[in-house]
């Protein structure tokens, strides 16, 4: 089992030093779910074992590869905030991570990715055929685990969110290679592909606690805002972080023909040659005729990175404002920090 602490994995290790001023208080808040998060790791290890050796092999590879586990952590923090004292939240947290991991392995096939989190991607190591089947396995395993509890409300939510995520993938795939993408189009894909699963993580615990429905809408809205900020920052890091921090080449999205926030903000004011340069990289799926530096100069000249940064802060601010309406205590402090993390992480 990967024993990395939640503090290091989820937040502190990825925050600038200046954002760690309340470190001791933060550690206490995150320690509230440390034991349960380890339980999630145990669930993931157990649920990715199979009588089919290849499934167990790929599952072990992915679980050992770690990850931020932010969705499980959010579910567990929301659960603690609502006063839940059982263990079903651990199971549902594992379900969300199984679904999330399924989307990642499918994404890597679609994108032709060679690496994920600094390691060789599953599709690169085992091939597309086995990888797509393993992704399907993870989706169904997640639903089967959720079905064990028999809560139709949770199953209905998970089905709706998973369908929306698939719709988001299709919308994104249809627009790949196109420079005619509006901010509204982009945010709708972000909502479906990323933000809804964050929202589900924060919403599910309200099903577990009698009388907690009054908090459900706030937790859902918090998750939506947080998930949006998280994805916008992810797109921004593609332009500002190092390859070492990203665990993949910089400007990977553009290499894959994806138009993300910085370039969407740049295009309305770009010159004809600048627009042509962007279209060339997308059509060539790489920096063959156009150097990386040329694209970075475009977004810098047009102030797109600063505009994108303001959007990240706007959504993180919405998440903070919503969290402040929740009951005071260490769980709320951790949710507030999650909003800071979404806006300030470096990888």
mmCIF file of C-alpha atoms in Angstrom:
data_model
loop_
_atom_site.group_PDB
_atom_site.id
_atom_site.type_symbol
_atom_site.label_atom_id
_atom_site.label_comp_id
_atom_site.label_asym_id
_atom_site.label_seq_id
_atom_site.Cartn_x
_atom_site.Cartn_y
_atom_site.Cartn_z
ATOM 1 C CA UNK A 1 0.000 0.000 0.000
ATOM 2 C CA UNK A 2 1.210 3.481 -0.782
ATOM 3 C CA UNK A 3 1.689 5.064 2.654
ATOM 4 C CA UNK A 4 2.364 8.635 1.571
ATOM 5 C CA UNK A 5 0.541 10.943 3.959
ATOM 6 C CA UNK A 6 -2.531 12.807 2.797
ATOM 7 C CA UNK A 7 -0.845 16.069 3.768
ATOM 8 C CA UNK A 8 2.033 15.492 1.355
ATOM 9 C CA UNK A 9 0.031 13.875 -1.401
ATOM 10 C CA UNK A 10 -2.960 16.146 -1.536
ATOM 11 C CA UNK A 11 -1.882 19.625 -0.625
ATOM 12 C CA UNK A 12 1.296 20.706 1.094
ATOM 13 C CA UNK A 13 3.775 19.096 -1.269
ATOM 14 C CA UNK A 14 2.234 20.946 -4.194
ATOM 15 C CA UNK A 15 1.763 24.370 -2.613
ATOM 16 C CA UNK A 16 4.233 27.254 -2.723
ATOM 17 C CA UNK A 17 5.988 27.873 0.576
ATOM 18 C CA UNK A 18 4.132 31.144 1.087
ATOM 19 C CA UNK A 19 0.806 29.251 1.124
ATOM 20 C CA UNK A 20 1.824 26.994 4.044
ATOM 21 C CA UNK A 21 1.689 29.512 6.878
ATOM 22 C CA UNK A 22 -0.943 27.602 8.818
ATOM 23 C CA UNK A 23 0.802 24.274 8.360
ATOM 24 C CA UNK A 24 0.221 22.809 11.815
ATOM 25 C CA UNK A 25 -3.484 23.614 11.797
ATOM 26 C CA UNK A 26 -3.712 22.145 8.322
ATOM 27 C CA UNK A 27 -1.996 18.933 9.351
ATOM 28 C CA UNK A 28 -4.500 18.498 12.179
ATOM 29 C CA UNK A 29 -7.406 19.050 9.791
ATOM 30 C CA UNK A 30 -6.119 16.595 7.203
ATOM 31 C CA UNK A 31 -5.297 14.028 9.877
ATOM 32 C CA UNK A 32 -9.053 13.674 10.365
ATOM 33 C CA UNK A 33 -9.280 11.578 7.196
ATOM 34 C CA UNK A 34 -5.768 10.116 7.007
ATOM 35 C CA UNK A 35 -6.799 6.734 8.378
ATOM 36 C CA UNK A 36 -9.827 6.513 6.107
ATOM 37 C CA UNK A 37 -7.787 7.515 3.087
ATOM 38 C CA UNK A 38 -5.494 4.597 3.824
ATOM 39 C CA UNK A 39 -8.631 2.494 3.867
ATOM 40 C CA UNK A 40 -9.383 3.796 0.377
ATOM 41 C CA UNK A 41 -5.951 2.601 -0.764
ATOM 42 C CA UNK A 42 -6.729 -0.845 0.647
ATOM 43 C CA UNK A 43 -10.066 -0.845 -1.182
ATOM 44 C CA UNK A 44 -8.401 0.125 -4.452
ATOM 45 C CA UNK A 45 -5.841 -2.641 -4.121
ATOM 46 C CA UNK A 46 -8.533 -5.195 -3.322
ATOM 47 C CA UNK A 47 -10.997 -4.076 -5.972
ATOM 48 C CA UNK A 48 -8.448 -4.140 -8.800
ATOM 49 C CA UNK A 49 -7.493 -7.767 -8.164
ATOM 50 C CA UNK A 50 -8.941 -10.383 -10.484
ATOM 51 C CA UNK A 51 -8.646 -14.030 -11.455
ATOM 52 C CA UNK A 52 -7.489 -12.634 -14.794
ATOM 53 C CA UNK A 53 -3.772 -11.961 -14.141
ATOM 54 C CA UNK A 54 -3.472 -9.037 -16.564
ATOM 55 C CA UNK A 55 -6.222 -7.125 -14.762
ATOM 56 C CA UNK A 56 -4.415 -7.540 -11.441
ATOM 57 C CA UNK A 57 -1.115 -6.533 -13.036
ATOM 58 C CA UNK A 58 -2.475 -3.327 -14.570
ATOM 59 C CA UNK A 59 -4.444 -2.561 -11.415
ATOM 60 C CA UNK A 60 -1.359 -2.888 -9.243
ATOM 61 C CA UNK A 61 0.596 -0.674 -11.637
ATOM 62 C CA UNK A 62 -2.013 2.075 -11.442
ATOM 63 C CA UNK A 63 -2.548 1.928 -7.677
ATOM 64 C CA UNK A 64 1.210 1.954 -7.043
ATOM 65 C CA UNK A 65 1.458 4.977 -9.337
ATOM 66 C CA UNK A 66 -0.429 6.938 -6.707
ATOM 67 C CA UNK A 67 -2.096 10.242 -7.458
ATOM 68 C CA UNK A 68 -3.477 13.116 -5.466
ATOM 69 C CA UNK A 69 -6.608 11.189 -4.400
ATOM 70 C CA UNK A 70 -8.330 14.544 -4.137
ATOM 71 C CA UNK A 71 -11.802 13.212 -4.954
ATOM 72 C CA UNK A 72 -11.720 10.532 -2.233
ATOM 73 C CA UNK A 73 -10.272 13.070 0.201
ATOM 74 C CA UNK A 74 -13.062 15.543 -0.538
ATOM 75 C CA UNK A 75 -15.703 12.887 0.030
ATOM 76 C CA UNK A 76 -14.124 11.892 3.342
ATOM 77 C CA UNK A 77 -13.786 15.499 4.492
ATOM 78 C CA UNK A 78 -17.414 16.245 3.616
ATOM 79 C CA UNK A 79 -18.404 13.082 5.437
ATOM 80 C CA UNK A 80 -16.500 14.172 8.544
ATOM 81 C CA UNK A 81 -17.967 17.664 8.331
ATOM 82 C CA UNK A 82 -21.475 16.167 8.383
ATOM 83 C CA UNK A 83 -20.643 13.988 11.386
ATOM 84 C CA UNK A 84 -20.779 10.598 9.660
ATOM 85 C CA UNK A 85 -19.270 7.862 11.838
ATOM 86 C CA UNK A 86 -19.578 4.728 9.685
ATOM 87 C CA UNK A 87 -17.288 3.202 7.057
ATOM 88 C CA UNK A 88 -19.408 3.293 3.899
ATOM 89 C CA UNK A 89 -17.815 6.611 2.953
ATOM 90 C CA UNK A 90 -14.503 4.784 2.442
ATOM 91 C CA UNK A 91 -16.168 2.469 -0.050
ATOM 92 C CA UNK A 92 -17.785 5.340 -1.962
ATOM 93 C CA UNK A 93 -14.479 7.233 -1.965
ATOM 94 C CA UNK A 94 -12.853 4.228 -3.622
ATOM 95 C CA UNK A 95 -15.700 4.100 -6.151
ATOM 96 C CA UNK A 96 -14.995 7.684 -7.212
ATOM 97 C CA UNK A 97 -11.301 6.936 -7.632
ATOM 98 C CA UNK A 98 -12.082 3.859 -9.730
ATOM 99 C CA UNK A 99 -14.319 5.940 -12.002
ATOM 100 C CA UNK A 100 -11.746 8.729 -12.183
ATOM 101 C CA UNK A 101 -8.971 6.262 -13.035
ATOM 102 C CA UNK A 102 -11.130 4.751 -15.769
ATOM 103 C CA UNK A 103 -11.445 8.187 -17.366
ATOM 104 C CA UNK A 104 -7.672 8.671 -17.194
ATOM 105 C CA UNK A 105 -6.794 5.428 -18.970
ATOM 106 C CA UNK A 106 -9.411 6.092 -21.641
ATOM 107 C CA UNK A 107 -8.125 9.667 -22.038
ATOM 108 C CA UNK A 108 -4.595 8.386 -22.567
ATOM 109 C CA UNK A 109 -5.794 6.162 -25.408
ATOM 110 C CA UNK A 110 -7.670 9.030 -27.050
ATOM 111 C CA UNK A 111 -4.683 11.354 -26.644
ATOM 112 C CA UNK A 112 -2.053 8.782 -27.614
ATOM 113 C CA UNK A 113 -0.254 9.661 -24.379
ATOM 114 C CA UNK A 114 3.096 8.078 -23.614
ATOM 115 C CA UNK A 115 3.272 9.025 -19.946
ATOM 116 C CA UNK A 116 1.063 9.620 -16.928
ATOM 117 C CA UNK A 117 2.268 10.981 -13.581
ATOM 118 C CA UNK A 118 5.870 10.621 -14.671
ATOM 119 C CA UNK A 119 5.509 6.947 -15.596
ATOM 120 C CA UNK A 120 4.868 5.069 -18.821
ATOM 121 C CA UNK A 121 1.135 5.226 -19.537
ATOM 122 C CA UNK A 122 -0.934 2.047 -19.419
ATOM 123 C CA UNK A 123 -1.760 2.238 -23.122
ATOM 124 C CA UNK A 124 1.915 2.593 -23.978
ATOM 125 C CA UNK A 125 2.844 -0.403 -21.841
ATOM 126 C CA UNK A 126 -0.072 -2.762 -22.548
ATOM 127 C CA UNK A 127 -1.484 -1.411 -25.809
ATOM 128 C CA UNK A 128 -4.776 0.281 -26.636
ATOM 129 C CA UNK A 129 -6.895 -2.868 -26.824
ATOM 130 C CA UNK A 130 -6.152 -4.081 -23.295
ATOM 131 C CA UNK A 131 -6.225 -0.544 -21.913
ATOM 132 C CA UNK A 132 -9.698 0.304 -23.207
ATOM 133 C CA UNK A 133 -11.003 -2.974 -21.817
ATOM 134 C CA UNK A 134 -9.347 -2.286 -18.472
ATOM 135 C CA UNK A 135 -10.950 1.158 -18.393
ATOM 136 C CA UNK A 136 -14.336 -0.470 -18.997
ATOM 137 C CA UNK A 137 -13.549 -2.912 -16.185
ATOM 138 C CA UNK A 138 -12.833 -0.056 -13.777
ATOM 139 C CA UNK A 139 -16.104 1.695 -14.618
ATOM 140 C CA UNK A 140 -18.128 -1.446 -14.000
ATOM 141 C CA UNK A 141 -16.140 -2.379 -10.906
ATOM 142 C CA UNK A 142 -16.876 1.040 -9.452
ATOM 143 C CA UNK A 143 -20.598 0.638 -10.085
ATOM 144 C CA UNK A 144 -20.583 -2.888 -8.663
ATOM 145 C CA UNK A 145 -18.885 -1.701 -5.470
ATOM 146 C CA UNK A 146 -21.453 1.090 -5.121
ATOM 147 C CA UNK A 147 -24.258 -1.404 -5.742
ATOM 148 C CA UNK A 148 -23.164 -3.394 -2.685
ATOM 149 C CA UNK A 149 -24.677 -0.683 -0.491
ATOM 150 C CA UNK A 150 -27.952 -0.688 -2.416
ATOM 151 C CA UNK A 151 -28.552 3.064 -2.120
ATOM 152 C CA UNK A 152 -30.438 3.913 -5.297
ATOM 153 C CA UNK A 153 -29.877 7.642 -4.727
ATOM 154 C CA UNK A 154 -26.105 7.218 -4.873
ATOM 155 C CA UNK A 155 -26.316 4.871 -7.850
ATOM 156 C CA UNK A 156 -28.545 7.332 -9.691
ATOM 157 C CA UNK A 157 -26.109 10.177 -9.024
ATOM 158 C CA UNK A 158 -23.102 8.118 -10.113
ATOM 159 C CA UNK A 159 -24.887 7.026 -13.296
ATOM 160 C CA UNK A 160 -25.843 10.614 -14.144
ATOM 161 C CA UNK A 161 -22.327 11.896 -13.496
ATOM 162 C CA UNK A 162 -20.670 9.099 -15.465
ATOM 163 C CA UNK A 163 -23.001 9.687 -18.413
ATOM 164 C CA UNK A 164 -22.237 13.417 -18.294
ATOM 165 C CA UNK A 165 -18.501 12.690 -18.204
ATOM 166 C CA UNK A 166 -18.847 10.532 -21.309
ATOM 167 C CA UNK A 167 -20.845 13.279 -23.007
ATOM 168 C CA UNK A 168 -18.069 15.706 -22.096
ATOM 169 C CA UNK A 169 -15.503 13.405 -23.672
ATOM 170 C CA UNK A 170 -17.549 13.270 -26.866
ATOM 171 C CA UNK A 171 -17.982 17.050 -26.965
ATOM 172 C CA UNK A 172 -14.248 17.476 -26.455
ATOM 173 C CA UNK A 173 -13.392 14.913 -29.125
ATOM 174 C CA UNK A 174 -15.725 16.565 -31.645
ATOM 175 C CA UNK A 175 -14.012 19.920 -31.138
ATOM 176 C CA UNK A 176 -10.471 18.592 -31.202
ATOM 177 C CA UNK A 177 -8.368 20.396 -33.773
ATOM 178 C CA UNK A 178 -10.812 23.301 -34.024
ATOM 179 C CA UNK A 179 -9.903 26.877 -33.124
ATOM 180 C CA UNK A 180 -13.575 27.896 -33.081
ATOM 181 C CA UNK A 181 -14.167 27.080 -29.422
ATOM 182 C CA UNK A 182 -15.866 29.615 -27.166
ATOM 183 C CA UNK A 183 -15.298 30.068 -23.447
ATOM 184 C CA UNK A 184 -18.842 28.803 -22.912
ATOM 185 C CA UNK A 185 -18.154 25.643 -24.929
ATOM 186 C CA UNK A 186 -14.937 25.072 -23.013
ATOM 187 C CA UNK A 187 -16.520 25.546 -19.579
ATOM 188 C CA UNK A 188 -19.326 23.138 -20.451
ATOM 189 C CA UNK A 189 -16.774 20.433 -21.291
ATOM 190 C CA UNK A 190 -14.945 21.187 -18.033
ATOM 191 C CA UNK A 191 -18.202 20.932 -16.085
ATOM 192 C CA UNK A 192 -19.050 17.550 -17.542
ATOM 193 C CA UNK A 193 -15.594 15.975 -17.667
ATOM 194 C CA UNK A 194 -14.171 17.201 -14.361
ATOM 195 C CA UNK A 195 -16.333 19.360 -12.119
ATOM 196 C CA UNK A 196 -19.308 17.014 -11.782
ATOM 197 C CA UNK A 197 -17.208 14.243 -10.227
ATOM 198 C CA UNK A 198 -15.851 16.737 -7.681
ATOM 199 C CA UNK A 199 -19.443 17.764 -6.962
ATOM 200 C CA UNK A 200 -20.484 14.133 -6.515
ATOM 201 C CA UNK A 201 -17.619 13.604 -4.072
ATOM 202 C CA UNK A 202 -18.904 16.434 -1.908
ATOM 203 C CA UNK A 203 -22.593 15.517 -2.307
ATOM 204 C CA UNK A 204 -22.580 11.768 -1.611
ATOM 205 C CA UNK A 205 -21.915 12.038 2.161
ATOM 206 C CA UNK A 206 -25.217 13.897 2.590
ATOM 207 C CA UNK A 207 -26.947 10.654 1.590
ATOM 208 C CA UNK A 208 -25.255 8.885 4.497
ATOM 209 C CA UNK A 209 -26.296 11.228 7.300
ATOM 210 C CA UNK A 210 -29.963 11.655 8.287
ATOM 211 C CA UNK A 211 -30.962 15.302 8.181
ATOM 212 C CA UNK A 212 -27.917 16.360 6.170
ATOM 213 C CA UNK A 213 -29.862 17.195 3.019
ATOM 214 C CA UNK A 214 -29.906 20.875 3.988
ATOM 215 C CA UNK A 215 -26.141 20.921 3.339
ATOM 216 C CA UNK A 216 -26.333 18.928 0.110
ATOM 217 C CA UNK A 217 -26.872 21.842 -2.269
ATOM 218 C CA UNK A 218 -23.996 23.846 -0.777
ATOM 219 C CA UNK A 219 -21.631 20.873 -0.903
ATOM 220 C CA UNK A 220 -22.616 20.170 -4.514
ATOM 221 C CA UNK A 221 -22.035 23.794 -5.538
ATOM 222 C CA UNK A 222 -18.725 23.838 -3.657
ATOM 223 C CA UNK A 223 -17.581 20.746 -5.547
ATOM 224 C CA UNK A 224 -18.584 22.231 -8.906
ATOM 225 C CA UNK A 225 -16.657 25.442 -8.257
ATOM 226 C CA UNK A 226 -13.651 23.595 -6.862
ATOM 227 C CA UNK A 227 -13.550 21.113 -9.737
ATOM 228 C CA UNK A 228 -13.731 23.930 -12.273
ATOM 229 C CA UNK A 229 -10.893 25.823 -10.581
ATOM 230 C CA UNK A 230 -8.866 22.614 -10.450
ATOM 231 C CA UNK A 231 -9.242 21.958 -14.190
ATOM 232 C CA UNK A 232 -8.605 25.570 -15.192
ATOM 233 C CA UNK A 233 -5.409 25.523 -13.137
ATOM 234 C CA UNK A 234 -4.483 22.223 -14.799
ATOM 235 C CA UNK A 235 -4.787 23.869 -18.206
ATOM 236 C CA UNK A 236 -2.766 26.854 -17.016
ATOM 237 C CA UNK A 237 0.014 24.610 -15.678
ATOM 238 C CA UNK A 238 0.382 23.120 -19.156
ATOM 239 C CA UNK A 239 1.880 26.508 -20.071
ATOM 240 C CA UNK A 240 3.661 27.475 -16.862
ATOM 241 C CA UNK A 241 4.936 24.319 -15.123
ATOM 242 C CA UNK A 242 8.028 22.277 -15.913
ATOM 243 C CA UNK A 243 7.960 18.887 -17.607
ATOM 244 C CA UNK A 244 9.326 17.396 -14.376
ATOM 245 C CA UNK A 245 6.429 18.774 -12.337
ATOM 246 C CA UNK A 246 3.812 17.832 -14.921
ATOM 247 C CA UNK A 247 5.087 14.313 -15.474
ATOM 248 C CA UNK A 248 4.547 14.890 -19.216
ATOM 249 C CA UNK A 249 5.760 17.317 -21.916
ATOM 250 C CA UNK A 250 4.677 20.960 -21.621
ATOM 251 C CA UNK A 251 1.890 22.099 -23.965
ATOM 252 C CA UNK A 252 0.700 18.487 -24.181
ATOM 253 C CA UNK A 253 -2.884 19.577 -24.798
ATOM 254 C CA UNK A 254 -1.940 21.587 -27.860
ATOM 255 C CA UNK A 255 0.161 18.718 -29.178
ATOM 256 C CA UNK A 256 -2.982 16.586 -28.952
ATOM 257 C CA UNK A 257 -5.067 19.117 -30.869
ATOM 258 C CA UNK A 258 -6.872 20.398 -27.763
ATOM 259 C CA UNK A 259 -7.638 24.069 -27.406
ATOM 260 C CA UNK A 260 -7.602 24.973 -23.712
ATOM 261 C CA UNK A 261 -8.107 28.144 -21.720
ATOM 262 C CA UNK A 262 -4.926 30.184 -22.437
ATOM 263 C CA UNK A 263 -5.275 29.844 -26.203
ATOM 264 C CA UNK A 264 -9.054 30.293 -26.183
ATOM 265 C CA UNK A 265 -8.427 33.606 -24.426
ATOM 266 C CA UNK A 266 -5.670 34.485 -26.919
ATOM 267 C CA UNK A 267 -7.398 33.785 -30.218
ATOM 268 C CA UNK A 268 -9.834 36.740 -30.361
ATOM 269 C CA UNK A 269 -6.917 39.208 -30.318
ATOM 270 C CA UNK A 270 -4.330 37.104 -32.146
ATOM 271 C CA UNK A 271 -2.900 38.318 -35.448
ATOM 272 C CA UNK A 272 -3.392 36.269 -38.597
ATOM 273 C CA UNK A 273 0.185 34.850 -38.414
ATOM 274 C CA UNK A 274 -0.317 33.981 -34.731
ATOM 275 C CA UNK A 275 -3.598 32.241 -35.453
ATOM 276 C CA UNK A 276 -1.948 30.363 -38.308
ATOM 277 C CA UNK A 277 0.863 29.235 -35.983
ATOM 278 C CA UNK A 278 -1.662 27.851 -33.492
ATOM 279 C CA UNK A 279 -3.599 26.056 -36.233
ATOM 280 C CA UNK A 280 -0.362 24.602 -37.607
ATOM 281 C CA UNK A 281 0.644 23.062 -34.277
ATOM 282 C CA UNK A 282 -2.814 21.576 -33.866
ATOM 283 C CA UNK A 283 -2.873 20.111 -37.365
ATOM 284 C CA UNK A 284 0.670 18.739 -37.098
ATOM 285 C CA UNK A 285 -0.023 17.466 -33.557
ATOM 286 C CA UNK A 286 3.345 18.683 -32.455
ATOM 287 C CA UNK A 287 5.929 21.412 -32.724
ATOM 288 C CA UNK A 288 7.261 20.503 -36.148
ATOM 289 C CA UNK A 289 7.070 23.785 -38.055
ATOM 290 C CA UNK A 290 6.353 26.047 -35.079
ATOM 291 C CA UNK A 291 8.582 26.139 -31.966
ATOM 292 C CA UNK A 292 7.163 25.945 -28.445
ATOM 293 C CA UNK A 293 8.588 29.394 -27.759
ATOM 294 C CA UNK A 294 6.389 30.929 -30.473
ATOM 295 C CA UNK A 295 3.192 29.752 -28.780
ATOM 296 C CA UNK A 296 4.405 30.870 -25.359
ATOM 297 C CA UNK A 297 5.198 34.303 -26.796
ATOM 298 C CA UNK A 298 1.668 34.584 -28.201
ATOM 299 C CA UNK A 299 -0.087 33.874 -24.902
ATOM 300 C CA UNK A 300 2.363 36.138 -23.080
ATOM 301 C CA UNK A 301 1.931 39.059 -25.492
ATOM 302 C CA UNK A 302 -1.843 38.869 -25.263
ATOM 303 C CA UNK A 303 -1.911 38.543 -21.472
ATOM 304 C CA UNK A 304 -3.783 35.248 -21.705
ATOM 305 C CA UNK A 305 -2.012 33.616 -18.775
ATOM 306 C CA UNK A 306 -2.988 36.438 -16.447
ATOM 307 C CA UNK A 307 -6.578 36.315 -17.712
ATOM 308 C CA UNK A 308 -6.643 32.564 -17.151
ATOM 309 C CA UNK A 309 -5.197 33.056 -13.693
ATOM 310 C CA UNK A 310 -8.017 35.451 -12.812
ATOM 311 C CA UNK A 311 -10.580 32.875 -13.909
ATOM 312 C CA UNK A 312 -8.953 30.235 -11.710
ATOM 313 C CA UNK A 313 -9.094 32.623 -8.757
ATOM 314 C CA UNK A 314 -12.730 33.466 -9.514
ATOM 315 C CA UNK A 315 -13.847 29.835 -9.293
ATOM 316 C CA UNK A 316 -11.618 29.114 -6.297
ATOM 317 C CA UNK A 317 -13.145 32.184 -4.645
ATOM 318 C CA UNK A 318 -16.639 30.833 -5.250
ATOM 319 C CA UNK A 319 -15.601 27.574 -3.605
ATOM 320 C CA UNK A 320 -14.154 29.436 -0.603
ATOM 321 C CA UNK A 321 -17.307 31.525 -0.193
ATOM 322 C CA UNK A 322 -19.470 28.402 -0.225
ATOM 323 C CA UNK A 323 -17.211 26.598 2.247
ATOM 324 C CA UNK A 324 -17.478 29.521 4.643
ATOM 325 C CA UNK A 325 -21.220 28.888 4.937
ATOM 326 C CA UNK A 326 -20.569 25.376 6.289
ATOM 327 C CA UNK A 327 -20.143 24.543 10.000
ATOM 328 C CA UNK A 328 -16.871 25.761 11.485
ATOM 329 C CA UNK A 329 -14.174 23.260 12.385
ATOM 330 C CA UNK A 330 -11.177 21.391 11.039
ATOM 331 C CA UNK A 331 -13.092 19.701 8.180
ATOM 332 C CA UNK A 332 -14.216 23.104 6.902
ATOM 333 C CA UNK A 333 -10.648 24.398 7.250
ATOM 334 C CA UNK A 334 -9.456 21.529 5.070
ATOM 335 C CA UNK A 335 -12.120 22.289 2.448
ATOM 336 C CA UNK A 336 -11.040 25.934 2.451
ATOM 337 C CA UNK A 337 -7.472 24.823 1.926
ATOM 338 C CA UNK A 338 -8.597 22.582 -0.928
ATOM 339 C CA UNK A 339 -9.848 25.736 -2.656
ATOM 340 C CA UNK A 340 -6.463 27.385 -2.080
ATOM 341 C CA UNK A 341 -4.728 24.283 -3.373
ATOM 342 C CA UNK A 342 -6.821 24.194 -6.535
ATOM 343 C CA UNK A 343 -5.776 27.759 -7.330
ATOM 344 C CA UNK A 344 -2.123 27.573 -6.276
ATOM 345 C CA UNK A 345 -0.839 24.069 -6.921
ATOM 346 C CA UNK A 346 2.253 23.728 -9.050
ATOM 347 C CA UNK A 347 1.612 20.231 -10.397
#
